[in-house]
Coordinates of C-alpha atoms in Angstrom, one line a residue:
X15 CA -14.6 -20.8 -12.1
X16 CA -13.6 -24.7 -11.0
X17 CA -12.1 -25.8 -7.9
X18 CA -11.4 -29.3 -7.1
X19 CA -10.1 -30.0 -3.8
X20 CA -8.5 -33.0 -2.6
X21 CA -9.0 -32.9 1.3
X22 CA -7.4 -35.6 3.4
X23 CA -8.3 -35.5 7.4
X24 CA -5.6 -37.7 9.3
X25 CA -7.1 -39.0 12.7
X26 CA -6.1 -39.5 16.1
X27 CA -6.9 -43.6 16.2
X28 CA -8.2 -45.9 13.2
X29 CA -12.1 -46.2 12.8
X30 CA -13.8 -49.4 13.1
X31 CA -15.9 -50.7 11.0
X32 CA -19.6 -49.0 12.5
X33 CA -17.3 -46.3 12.2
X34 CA -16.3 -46.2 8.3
X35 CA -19.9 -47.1 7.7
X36 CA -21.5 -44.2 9.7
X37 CA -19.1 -41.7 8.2
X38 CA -20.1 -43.3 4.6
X39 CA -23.5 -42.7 5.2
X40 CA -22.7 -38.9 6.6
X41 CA -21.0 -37.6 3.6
X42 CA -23.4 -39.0 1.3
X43 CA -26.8 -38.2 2.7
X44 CA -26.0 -35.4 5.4
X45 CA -23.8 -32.7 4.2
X46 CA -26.5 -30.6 2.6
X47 CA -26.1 -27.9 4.8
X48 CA -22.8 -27.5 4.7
X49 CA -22.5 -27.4 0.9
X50 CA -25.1 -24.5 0.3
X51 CA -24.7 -22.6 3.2
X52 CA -24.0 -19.1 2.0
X53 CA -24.9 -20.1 -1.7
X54 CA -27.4 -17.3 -2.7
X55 CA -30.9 -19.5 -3.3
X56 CA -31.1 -18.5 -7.4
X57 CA -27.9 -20.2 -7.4
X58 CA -28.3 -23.5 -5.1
X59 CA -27.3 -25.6 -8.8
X60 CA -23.8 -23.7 -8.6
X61 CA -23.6 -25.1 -4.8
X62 CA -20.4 -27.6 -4.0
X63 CA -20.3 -30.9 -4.6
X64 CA -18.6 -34.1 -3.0
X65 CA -17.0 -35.9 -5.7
X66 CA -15.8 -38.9 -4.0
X67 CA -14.4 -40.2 -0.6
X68 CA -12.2 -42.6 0.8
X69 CA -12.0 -43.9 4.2
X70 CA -9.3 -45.8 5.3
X71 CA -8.4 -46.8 9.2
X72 CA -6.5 -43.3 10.1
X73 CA -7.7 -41.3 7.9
X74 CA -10.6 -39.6 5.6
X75 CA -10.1 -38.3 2.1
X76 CA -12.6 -36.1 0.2
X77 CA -12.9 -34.5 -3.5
X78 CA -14.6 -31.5 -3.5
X79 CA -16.2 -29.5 -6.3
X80 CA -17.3 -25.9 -6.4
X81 CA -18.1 -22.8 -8.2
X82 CA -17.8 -19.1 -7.1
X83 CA -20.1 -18.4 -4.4
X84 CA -18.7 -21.2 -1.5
X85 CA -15.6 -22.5 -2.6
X86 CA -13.8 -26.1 -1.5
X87 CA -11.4 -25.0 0.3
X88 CA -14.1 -23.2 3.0
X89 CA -15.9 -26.3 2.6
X90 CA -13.4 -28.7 3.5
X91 CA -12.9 -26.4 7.1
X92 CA -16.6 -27.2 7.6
X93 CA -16.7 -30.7 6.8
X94 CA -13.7 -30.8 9.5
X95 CA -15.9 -29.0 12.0
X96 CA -18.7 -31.7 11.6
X97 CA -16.7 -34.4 11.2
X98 CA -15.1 -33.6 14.7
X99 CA -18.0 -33.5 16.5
X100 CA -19.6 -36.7 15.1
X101 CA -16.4 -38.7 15.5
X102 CA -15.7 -37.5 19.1
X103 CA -19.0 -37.7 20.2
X104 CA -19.9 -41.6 18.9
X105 CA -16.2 -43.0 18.1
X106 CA -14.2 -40.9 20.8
X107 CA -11.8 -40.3 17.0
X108 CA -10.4 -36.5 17.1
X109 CA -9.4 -35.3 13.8
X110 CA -5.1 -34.5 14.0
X111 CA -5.0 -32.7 11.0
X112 CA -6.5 -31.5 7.9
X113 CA -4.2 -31.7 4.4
X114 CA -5.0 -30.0 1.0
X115 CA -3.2 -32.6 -1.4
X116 CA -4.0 -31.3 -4.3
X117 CA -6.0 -28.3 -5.6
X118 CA -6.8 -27.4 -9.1
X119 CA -8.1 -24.1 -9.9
X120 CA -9.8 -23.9 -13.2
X121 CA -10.6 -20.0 -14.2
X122 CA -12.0 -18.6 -16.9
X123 CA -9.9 -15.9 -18.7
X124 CA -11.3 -12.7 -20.7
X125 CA -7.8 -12.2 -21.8
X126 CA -5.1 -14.4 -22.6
X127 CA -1.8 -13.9 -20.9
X128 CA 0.8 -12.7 -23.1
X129 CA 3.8 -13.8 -20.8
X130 CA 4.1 -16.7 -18.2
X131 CA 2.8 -16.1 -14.7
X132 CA 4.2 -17.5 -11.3
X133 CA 2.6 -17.2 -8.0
X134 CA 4.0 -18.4 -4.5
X135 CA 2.5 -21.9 -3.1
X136 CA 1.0 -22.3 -6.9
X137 CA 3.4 -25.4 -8.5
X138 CA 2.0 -25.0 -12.2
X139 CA 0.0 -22.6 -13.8
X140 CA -1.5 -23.9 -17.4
X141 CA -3.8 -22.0 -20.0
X142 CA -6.3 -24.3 -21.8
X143 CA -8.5 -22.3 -24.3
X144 CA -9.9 -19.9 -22.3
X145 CA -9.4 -21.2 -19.3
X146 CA -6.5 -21.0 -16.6
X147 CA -5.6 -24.1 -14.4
X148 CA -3.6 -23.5 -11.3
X149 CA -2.4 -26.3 -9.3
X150 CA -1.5 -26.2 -5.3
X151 CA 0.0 -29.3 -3.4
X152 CA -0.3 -30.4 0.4
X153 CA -1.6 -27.2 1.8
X154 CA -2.0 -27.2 5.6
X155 CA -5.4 -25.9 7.6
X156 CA -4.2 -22.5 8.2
X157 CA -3.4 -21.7 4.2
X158 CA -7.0 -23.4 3.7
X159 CA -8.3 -21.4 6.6
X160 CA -6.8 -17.6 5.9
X161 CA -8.0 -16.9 2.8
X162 CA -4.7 -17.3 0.9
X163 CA -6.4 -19.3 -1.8
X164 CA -8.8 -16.7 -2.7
X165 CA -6.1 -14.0 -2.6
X166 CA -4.3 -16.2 -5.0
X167 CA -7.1 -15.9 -7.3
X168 CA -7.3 -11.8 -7.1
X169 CA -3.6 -11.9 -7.6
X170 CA -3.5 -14.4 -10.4
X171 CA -6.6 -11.7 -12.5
X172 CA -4.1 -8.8 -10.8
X173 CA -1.4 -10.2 -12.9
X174 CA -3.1 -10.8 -16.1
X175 CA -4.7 -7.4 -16.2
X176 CA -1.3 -5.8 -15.5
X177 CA -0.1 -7.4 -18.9
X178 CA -2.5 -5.4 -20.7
X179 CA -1.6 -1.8 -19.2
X180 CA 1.1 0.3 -20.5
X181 CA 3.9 1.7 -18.0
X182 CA 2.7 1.4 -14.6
X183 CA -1.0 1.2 -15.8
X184 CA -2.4 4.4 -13.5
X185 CA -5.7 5.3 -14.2
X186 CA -5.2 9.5 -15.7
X187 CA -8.5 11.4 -15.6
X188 CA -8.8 15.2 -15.8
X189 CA -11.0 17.1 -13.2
X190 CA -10.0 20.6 -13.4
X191 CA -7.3 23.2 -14.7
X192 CA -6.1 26.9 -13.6
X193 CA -6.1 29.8 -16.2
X194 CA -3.0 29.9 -18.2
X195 CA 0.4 31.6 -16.3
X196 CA 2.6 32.6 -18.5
X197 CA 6.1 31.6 -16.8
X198 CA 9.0 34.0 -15.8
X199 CA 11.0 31.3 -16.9
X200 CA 11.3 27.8 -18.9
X201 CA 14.8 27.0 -17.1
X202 CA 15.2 24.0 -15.0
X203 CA 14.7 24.8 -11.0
X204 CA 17.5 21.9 -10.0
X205 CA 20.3 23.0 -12.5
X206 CA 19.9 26.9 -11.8
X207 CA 20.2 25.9 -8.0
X208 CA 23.5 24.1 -8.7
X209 CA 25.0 26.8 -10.5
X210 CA 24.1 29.5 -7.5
X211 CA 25.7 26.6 -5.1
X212 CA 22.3 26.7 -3.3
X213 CA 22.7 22.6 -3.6
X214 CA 24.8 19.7 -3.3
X215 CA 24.6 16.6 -4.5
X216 CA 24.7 13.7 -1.9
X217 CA 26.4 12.1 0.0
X218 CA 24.6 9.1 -0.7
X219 CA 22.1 8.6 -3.9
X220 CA 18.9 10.3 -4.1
X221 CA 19.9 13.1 -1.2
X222 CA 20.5 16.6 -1.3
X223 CA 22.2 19.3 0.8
X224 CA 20.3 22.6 0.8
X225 CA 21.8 25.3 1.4
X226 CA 20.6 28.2 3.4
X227 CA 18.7 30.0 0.8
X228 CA 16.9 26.7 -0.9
X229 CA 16.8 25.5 2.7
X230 CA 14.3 28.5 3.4
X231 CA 12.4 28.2 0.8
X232 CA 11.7 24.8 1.8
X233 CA 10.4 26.0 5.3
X234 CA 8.6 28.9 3.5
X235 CA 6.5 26.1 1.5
X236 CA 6.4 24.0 4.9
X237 CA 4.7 27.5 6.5
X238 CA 2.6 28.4 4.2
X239 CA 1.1 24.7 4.3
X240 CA 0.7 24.7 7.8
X241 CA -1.0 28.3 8.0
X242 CA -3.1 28.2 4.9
X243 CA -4.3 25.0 5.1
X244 CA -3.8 23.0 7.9
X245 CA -4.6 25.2 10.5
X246 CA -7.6 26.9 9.6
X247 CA -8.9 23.6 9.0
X248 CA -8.4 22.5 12.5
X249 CA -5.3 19.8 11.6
X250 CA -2.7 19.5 14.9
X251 CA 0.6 18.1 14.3
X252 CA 2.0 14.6 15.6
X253 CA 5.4 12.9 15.4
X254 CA 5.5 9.7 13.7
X255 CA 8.0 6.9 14.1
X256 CA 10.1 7.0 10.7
X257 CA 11.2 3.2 11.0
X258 CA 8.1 1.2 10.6
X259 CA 8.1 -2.6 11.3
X260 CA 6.5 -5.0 8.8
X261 CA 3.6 -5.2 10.6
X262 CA 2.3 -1.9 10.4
X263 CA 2.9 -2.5 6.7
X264 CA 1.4 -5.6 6.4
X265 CA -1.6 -4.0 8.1
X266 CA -1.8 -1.0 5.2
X267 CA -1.0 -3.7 2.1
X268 CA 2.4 -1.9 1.4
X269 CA 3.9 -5.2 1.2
X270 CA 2.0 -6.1 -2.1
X271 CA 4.2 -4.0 -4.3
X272 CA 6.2 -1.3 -2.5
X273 CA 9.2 -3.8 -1.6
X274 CA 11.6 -2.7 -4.5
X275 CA 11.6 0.9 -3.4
X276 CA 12.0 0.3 0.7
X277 CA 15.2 0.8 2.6
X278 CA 15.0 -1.8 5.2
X279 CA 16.4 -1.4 8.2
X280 CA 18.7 -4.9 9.9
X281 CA 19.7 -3.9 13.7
X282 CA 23.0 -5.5 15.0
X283 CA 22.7 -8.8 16.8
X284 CA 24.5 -7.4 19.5
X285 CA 25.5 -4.3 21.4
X286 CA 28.6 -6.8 23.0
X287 CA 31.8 -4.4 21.9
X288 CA 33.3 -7.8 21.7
X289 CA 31.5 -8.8 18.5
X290 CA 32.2 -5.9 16.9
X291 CA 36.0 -5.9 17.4
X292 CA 37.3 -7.3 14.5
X293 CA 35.3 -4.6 12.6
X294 CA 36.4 -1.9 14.8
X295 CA 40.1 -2.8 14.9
X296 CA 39.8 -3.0 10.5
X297 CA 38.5 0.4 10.3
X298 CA 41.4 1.4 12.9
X299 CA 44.0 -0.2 10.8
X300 CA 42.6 0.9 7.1
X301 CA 40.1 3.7 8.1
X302 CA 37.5 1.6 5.7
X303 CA 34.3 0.5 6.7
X304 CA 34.2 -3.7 6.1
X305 CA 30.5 -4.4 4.7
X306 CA 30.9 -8.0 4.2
X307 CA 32.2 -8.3 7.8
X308 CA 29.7 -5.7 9.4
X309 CA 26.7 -7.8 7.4
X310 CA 27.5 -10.9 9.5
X311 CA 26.8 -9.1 12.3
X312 CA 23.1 -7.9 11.3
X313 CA 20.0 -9.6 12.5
X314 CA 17.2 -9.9 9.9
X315 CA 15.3 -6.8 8.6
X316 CA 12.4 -5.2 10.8
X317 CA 10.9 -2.9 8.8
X318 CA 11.9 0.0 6.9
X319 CA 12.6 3.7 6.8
X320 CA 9.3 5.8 6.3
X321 CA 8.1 4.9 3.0
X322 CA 5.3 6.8 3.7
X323 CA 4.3 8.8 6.7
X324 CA 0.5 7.6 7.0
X325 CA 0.9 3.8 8.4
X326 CA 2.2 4.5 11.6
X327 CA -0.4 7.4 12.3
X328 CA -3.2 5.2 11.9
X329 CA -1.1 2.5 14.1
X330 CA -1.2 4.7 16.8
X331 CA -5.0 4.4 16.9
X332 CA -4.4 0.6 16.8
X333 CA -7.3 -0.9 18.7
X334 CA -8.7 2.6 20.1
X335 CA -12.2 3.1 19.8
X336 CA -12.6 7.1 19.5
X337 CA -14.9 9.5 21.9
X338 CA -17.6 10.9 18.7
X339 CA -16.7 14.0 20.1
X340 CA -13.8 14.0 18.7
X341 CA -14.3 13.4 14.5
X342 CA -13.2 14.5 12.5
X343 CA -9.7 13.4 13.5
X344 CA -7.5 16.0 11.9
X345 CA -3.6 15.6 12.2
X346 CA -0.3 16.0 10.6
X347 CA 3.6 15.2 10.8
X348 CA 6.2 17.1 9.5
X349 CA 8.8 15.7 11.6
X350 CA 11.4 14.2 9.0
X351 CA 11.8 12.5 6.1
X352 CA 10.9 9.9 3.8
X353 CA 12.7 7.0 2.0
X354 CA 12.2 5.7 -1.8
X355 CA 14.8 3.8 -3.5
X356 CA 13.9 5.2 -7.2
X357 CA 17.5 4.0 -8.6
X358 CA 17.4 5.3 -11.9
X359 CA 13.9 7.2 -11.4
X360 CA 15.4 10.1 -9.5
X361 CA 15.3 13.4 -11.4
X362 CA 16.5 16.9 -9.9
X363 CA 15.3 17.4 -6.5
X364 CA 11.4 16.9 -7.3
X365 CA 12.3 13.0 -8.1
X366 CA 14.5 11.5 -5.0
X367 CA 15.1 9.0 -2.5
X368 CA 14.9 10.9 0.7
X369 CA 12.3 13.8 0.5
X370 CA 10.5 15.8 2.9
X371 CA 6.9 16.0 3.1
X372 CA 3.8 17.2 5.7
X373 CA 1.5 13.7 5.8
X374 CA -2.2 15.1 6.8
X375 CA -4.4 12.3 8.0
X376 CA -8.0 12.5 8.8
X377 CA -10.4 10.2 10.7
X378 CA -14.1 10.7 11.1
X379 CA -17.6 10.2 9.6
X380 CA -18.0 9.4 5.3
X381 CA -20.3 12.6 5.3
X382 CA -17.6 14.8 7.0
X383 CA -14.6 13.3 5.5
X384 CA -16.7 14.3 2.0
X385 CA -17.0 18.0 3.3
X386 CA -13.3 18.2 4.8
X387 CA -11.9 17.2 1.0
X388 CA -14.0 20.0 -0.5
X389 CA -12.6 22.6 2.4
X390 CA -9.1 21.2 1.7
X391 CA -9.3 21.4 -2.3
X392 CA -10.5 25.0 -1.4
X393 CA -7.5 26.1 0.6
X394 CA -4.8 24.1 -2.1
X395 CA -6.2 26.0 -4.7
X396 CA -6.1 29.3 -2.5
X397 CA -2.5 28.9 -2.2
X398 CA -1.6 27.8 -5.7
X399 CA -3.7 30.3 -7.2
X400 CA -3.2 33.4 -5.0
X401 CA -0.3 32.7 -3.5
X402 CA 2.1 30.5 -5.8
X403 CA -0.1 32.4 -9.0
X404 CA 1.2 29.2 -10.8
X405 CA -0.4 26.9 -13.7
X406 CA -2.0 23.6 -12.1
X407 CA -4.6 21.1 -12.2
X408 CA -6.4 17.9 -10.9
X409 CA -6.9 14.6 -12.1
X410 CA -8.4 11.4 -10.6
X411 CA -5.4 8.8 -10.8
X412 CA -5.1 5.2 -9.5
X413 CA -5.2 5.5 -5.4
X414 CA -2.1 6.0 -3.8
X415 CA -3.0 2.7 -1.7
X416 CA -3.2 0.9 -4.9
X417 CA -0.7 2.1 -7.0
X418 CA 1.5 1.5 -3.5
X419 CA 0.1 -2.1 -3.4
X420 CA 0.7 -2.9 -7.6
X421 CA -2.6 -2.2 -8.4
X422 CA -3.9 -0.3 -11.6
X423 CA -7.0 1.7 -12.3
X424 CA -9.6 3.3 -9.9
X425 CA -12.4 1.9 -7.2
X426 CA -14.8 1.1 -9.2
X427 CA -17.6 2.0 -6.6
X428 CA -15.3 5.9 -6.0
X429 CA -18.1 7.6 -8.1
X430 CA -15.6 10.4 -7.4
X431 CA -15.8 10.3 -3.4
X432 CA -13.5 7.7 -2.8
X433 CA -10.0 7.9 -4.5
X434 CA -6.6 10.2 -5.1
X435 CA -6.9 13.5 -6.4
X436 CA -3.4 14.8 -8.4
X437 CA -2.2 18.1 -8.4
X438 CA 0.0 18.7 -11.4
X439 CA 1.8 22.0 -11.9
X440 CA 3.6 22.5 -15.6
X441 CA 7.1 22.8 -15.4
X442 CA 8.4 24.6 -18.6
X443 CA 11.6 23.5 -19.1
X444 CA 10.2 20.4 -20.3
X445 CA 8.2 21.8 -23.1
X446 CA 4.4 23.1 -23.8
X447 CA 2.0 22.9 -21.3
X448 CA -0.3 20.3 -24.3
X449 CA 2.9 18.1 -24.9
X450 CA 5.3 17.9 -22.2
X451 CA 5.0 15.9 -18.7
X452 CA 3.4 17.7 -15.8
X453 CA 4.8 16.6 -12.3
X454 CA 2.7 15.6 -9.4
X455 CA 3.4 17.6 -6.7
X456 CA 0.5 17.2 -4.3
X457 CA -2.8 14.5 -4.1
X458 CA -5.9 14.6 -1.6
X459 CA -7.5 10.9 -1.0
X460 CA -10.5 9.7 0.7
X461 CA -9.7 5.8 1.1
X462 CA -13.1 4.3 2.9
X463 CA -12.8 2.1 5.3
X464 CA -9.7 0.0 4.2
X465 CA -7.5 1.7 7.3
X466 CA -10.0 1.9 9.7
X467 CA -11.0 -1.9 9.7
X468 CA -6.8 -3.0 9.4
X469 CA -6.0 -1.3 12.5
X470 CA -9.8 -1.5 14.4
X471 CA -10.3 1.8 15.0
X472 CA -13.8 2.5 16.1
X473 CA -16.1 5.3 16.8
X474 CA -18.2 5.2 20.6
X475 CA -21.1 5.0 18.4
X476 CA -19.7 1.7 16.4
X477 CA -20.5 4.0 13.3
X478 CA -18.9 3.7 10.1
X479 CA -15.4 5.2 10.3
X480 CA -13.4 6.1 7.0
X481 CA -10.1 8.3 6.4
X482 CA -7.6 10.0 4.2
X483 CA -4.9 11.9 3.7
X484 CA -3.0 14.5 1.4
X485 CA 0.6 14.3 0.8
X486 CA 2.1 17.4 0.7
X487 CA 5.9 17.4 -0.9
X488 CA 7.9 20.2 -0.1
X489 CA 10.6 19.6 -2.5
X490 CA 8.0 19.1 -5.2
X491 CA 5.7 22.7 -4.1
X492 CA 9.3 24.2 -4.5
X493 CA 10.2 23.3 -8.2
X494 CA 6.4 23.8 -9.1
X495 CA 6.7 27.6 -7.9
X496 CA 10.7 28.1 -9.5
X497 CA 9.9 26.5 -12.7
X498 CA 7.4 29.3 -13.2
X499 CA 8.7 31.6 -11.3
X500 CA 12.5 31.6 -11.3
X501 CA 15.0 32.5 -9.3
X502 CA 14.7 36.3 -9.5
X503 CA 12.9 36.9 -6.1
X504 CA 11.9 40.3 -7.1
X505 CA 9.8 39.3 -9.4
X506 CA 7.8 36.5 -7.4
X507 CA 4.1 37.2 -6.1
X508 CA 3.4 39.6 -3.5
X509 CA 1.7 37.0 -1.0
X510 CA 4.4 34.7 -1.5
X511 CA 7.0 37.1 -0.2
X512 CA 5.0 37.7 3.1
X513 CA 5.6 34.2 3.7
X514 CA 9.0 34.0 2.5
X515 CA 11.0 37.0 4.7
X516 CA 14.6 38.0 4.2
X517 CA 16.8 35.4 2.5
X518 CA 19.3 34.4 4.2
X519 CA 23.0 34.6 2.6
X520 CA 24.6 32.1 1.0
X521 CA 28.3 31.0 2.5
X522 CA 31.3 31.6 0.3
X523 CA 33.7 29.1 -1.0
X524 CA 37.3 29.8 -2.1

């Protein structure tokens, strides 16, 4: 890796002539510190380099050269800092502004890209044998300052890598797998629940009206959850917020790949019944609702519709530095439901736009949070395996908070502690259990510390805090258990029925 940065620092007042010749003299025979601060010692050859510089009356220009360990652009922040305080202090010169002109990243490539690349802020991206060169123009001090170069580089490897993956490039690894069920039935849950009239389709994509009967078995699997495994594990519920501004999500890193499947949420620009008339009087006239004209009346979007439950549980710890008395941090919300826009994804009622899930969340010490994930894959396979009595198993897959981000593969350092567990149930109706596609209907993940440092939460004994959670889809448990099971309620496990009560009737239609 390569980067050349051309840093220009305007001032406040020309230099005069001591001045140009002191600063001469100070890039050339004093910046030694700066330029292998932080470079480990084996590798003080690989340390930056000034190129060249320039000093004219308002203003100082710089080329500067570096490798991986310090790179220019945190260089070029430091030489400002310096340069302030020798200018000030001799010359009475402040420094007005720092500019990136130009910045070439040269980095070397294991793979070749098979299909063009853009990036924001980056005005050419080139390949040159096995290198990549990626040029940035006029970049102001807080781009240099924020990092936003080297997340340019991550993002640039990101989308190379991504080339080379098939489909959505999750990382598929088998842990574990029940004994073999044989199934009561290898018809499909969502069109035997149409023909009863349990269900209806709509009224806008991706939804579903349950009827009473499906509607109960949805709170029976909502029940079950709660008293098998949340409870005895300690877990209290919560109710979240279900519209979430950006910047919870810009906290959690949903906004690096989850922006085609949000529904975002615009409020009006005014409450003033007066805006709204012509609207109002165009629905009275036609009894039609005027998009075009009610979209001039939106403000901006502010966030979206839950995307996923977690973000605003760990917002409401934002800042709070937690009595140690109190980890693990065990809770839940159950309170309503979730938005995806799948668009052509959706399939039955396990695959949907709005679903309804239980979001646990945990907080607390890496040695409990390791012990809590063994309790809770003990209770889940409790319930699917002496409850449900259905076919299941585990696999580690790409994190949840990287497949939600557009990432691919696994932590590297997980070494099966960190990372999303899958539960996968067989659903017949789509062939074998060895050829056909299994669905996902439940994960368990430890993530580390990568929600505890976003929102600064903090234990009274400033001791490393990680967390995790476990979605639990109730749509999803449901057409696990009736794909195996079926509809015939007499024949479904003992346990089950303890759970389930009386079913309630269904209404009839003429």
């Amino acid at each position: 890796m390569k980067l050349q940065l051309n840093a220009e620092y305007l001032l406040s007042k020309p230099l005069t002539g001591d001045g140009v010749q002191k600063i001469k003299k100070y890039l050339a025979e004093e910046t030694k510190e700066i330029l292998v601060k932080g470079v480990p010692k084996d590798k003080l050859s690989e340390s930056p380099r000034i190129l060249d510089s320039k000093i004219l009356d308002d203003s100082i220009s710089v080329i500067i050269e570096s490798g991986t360990y310090v790179r220019s652009h945190a260089v070029a922040i430091r030489l400002k800092n310096s340069l302030s305080m020798l200018l000030g202090k001799e010359f009475k010169v402040g420094i007005k502004k720092v500019v990136g002109k130009k910045y070439t990243l040269t980095l070397e490539l294991e793979k070749i890209p098979k299909d063009p690349i853009n990036i924001p802020f980056v005005n050419n991206i080139s390949i040159q044998g096995n290198n990549a060169i990626l040029t940035l123009d006029d970049l102001d001090e807080e781009f240099l300052t924020k990092n936003h170069v080297d997340r340019i580089i991550n993002l640039f490897y990101d989308k190379v890598e991504a080339q080379f993956w098939g489909g959505k490039g999750e990382h598929w690894e088998l842990i574990s797998k029940s004994k073999e069920i044989e199934p009561l039935t290898t018809k499909d849950p969502t069109t035997e629940l149409l023909a009863l009239g349990w269900l209806k389709q709509g009224p806008s994509q991706g939804q579903w009206f349950y009827h009473a009967p499906i509607a109960t078995l949805l709170r029976t699997m909502e029940r079950i959850a709660v008293e098998e495994i949340l409870k005895p594990l300690g877990f209290i519920e919560v109710i979240a917020p279900k519209l979430v501004p950006f910047e919870i999500w810009e906290k959690t890193g949903h906004l690096s790949g989850s922006e085609p499947e949000i529904y975002y949420v615009s409020p009006p620009i005014s409450r003033d019944v007066s805006v709204w008339e012509e609207v109002i009087d165009l629905y009275k006239i036609t009894k039609k609702a005027y998009v075009d004209k009610i979209r001039e009346r939106m403000r901006d979007p502010i966030g979206g519709m839950t995307y996923a439950q977690c973000p605003p549980m760990y917002w409401a710890f934002d800042g709070k530095t937690i009595d140690d008395s109190e980890f693990p941090v065990l809770i839940y919300d159950k309170s309503g439901p979730s938005y995806r826009w799948e668009a052509g994804g959706r399939q039955g009622i396990e695959r949907v736009n709005e679903f309804w899930r239980i979001e646990p969340v945990f907080i607390g010490y890496p040695e409990q949070l390791i012990e809590l994930k063994e309790k809770m894959m003990e209770r889940y396979a409790y319930v699917f395996d002496k409850i449900f009595e259905i076919e299941w198993r585990t696999a580690w897959v790409t994190p949840f908070y990287m497949a939600q981000s557009g990432q691919t593969g696994i932590e590297k350092e997980t070494e099966r502690i960190k990372g999303t567990v899958d539960y996968e149930s067989w659903i017949p109706s789509r062939g074998t259990r060895e050829e056909s596609e299994w669905l996902e209907f439940q994960n368990l993940s430890i993530v580390g510390d990568k929600y505890t440092k976003a929102f600064s939460i903090k234990s009274s004994k400033n001791k490393e805090l990680w967390s995790g959670c476990s979605g639990i889809g109730l749509q999803r448990w449901t057409v696990s258990f009736l794909a195996q099971k079926g509809l015939d309620s007499d024949k479904w496990p003992k346990e089950f029925k303890k759970y389930l009560g009386e079913f309630p009737r269904q209404i009839k239609f003429v």
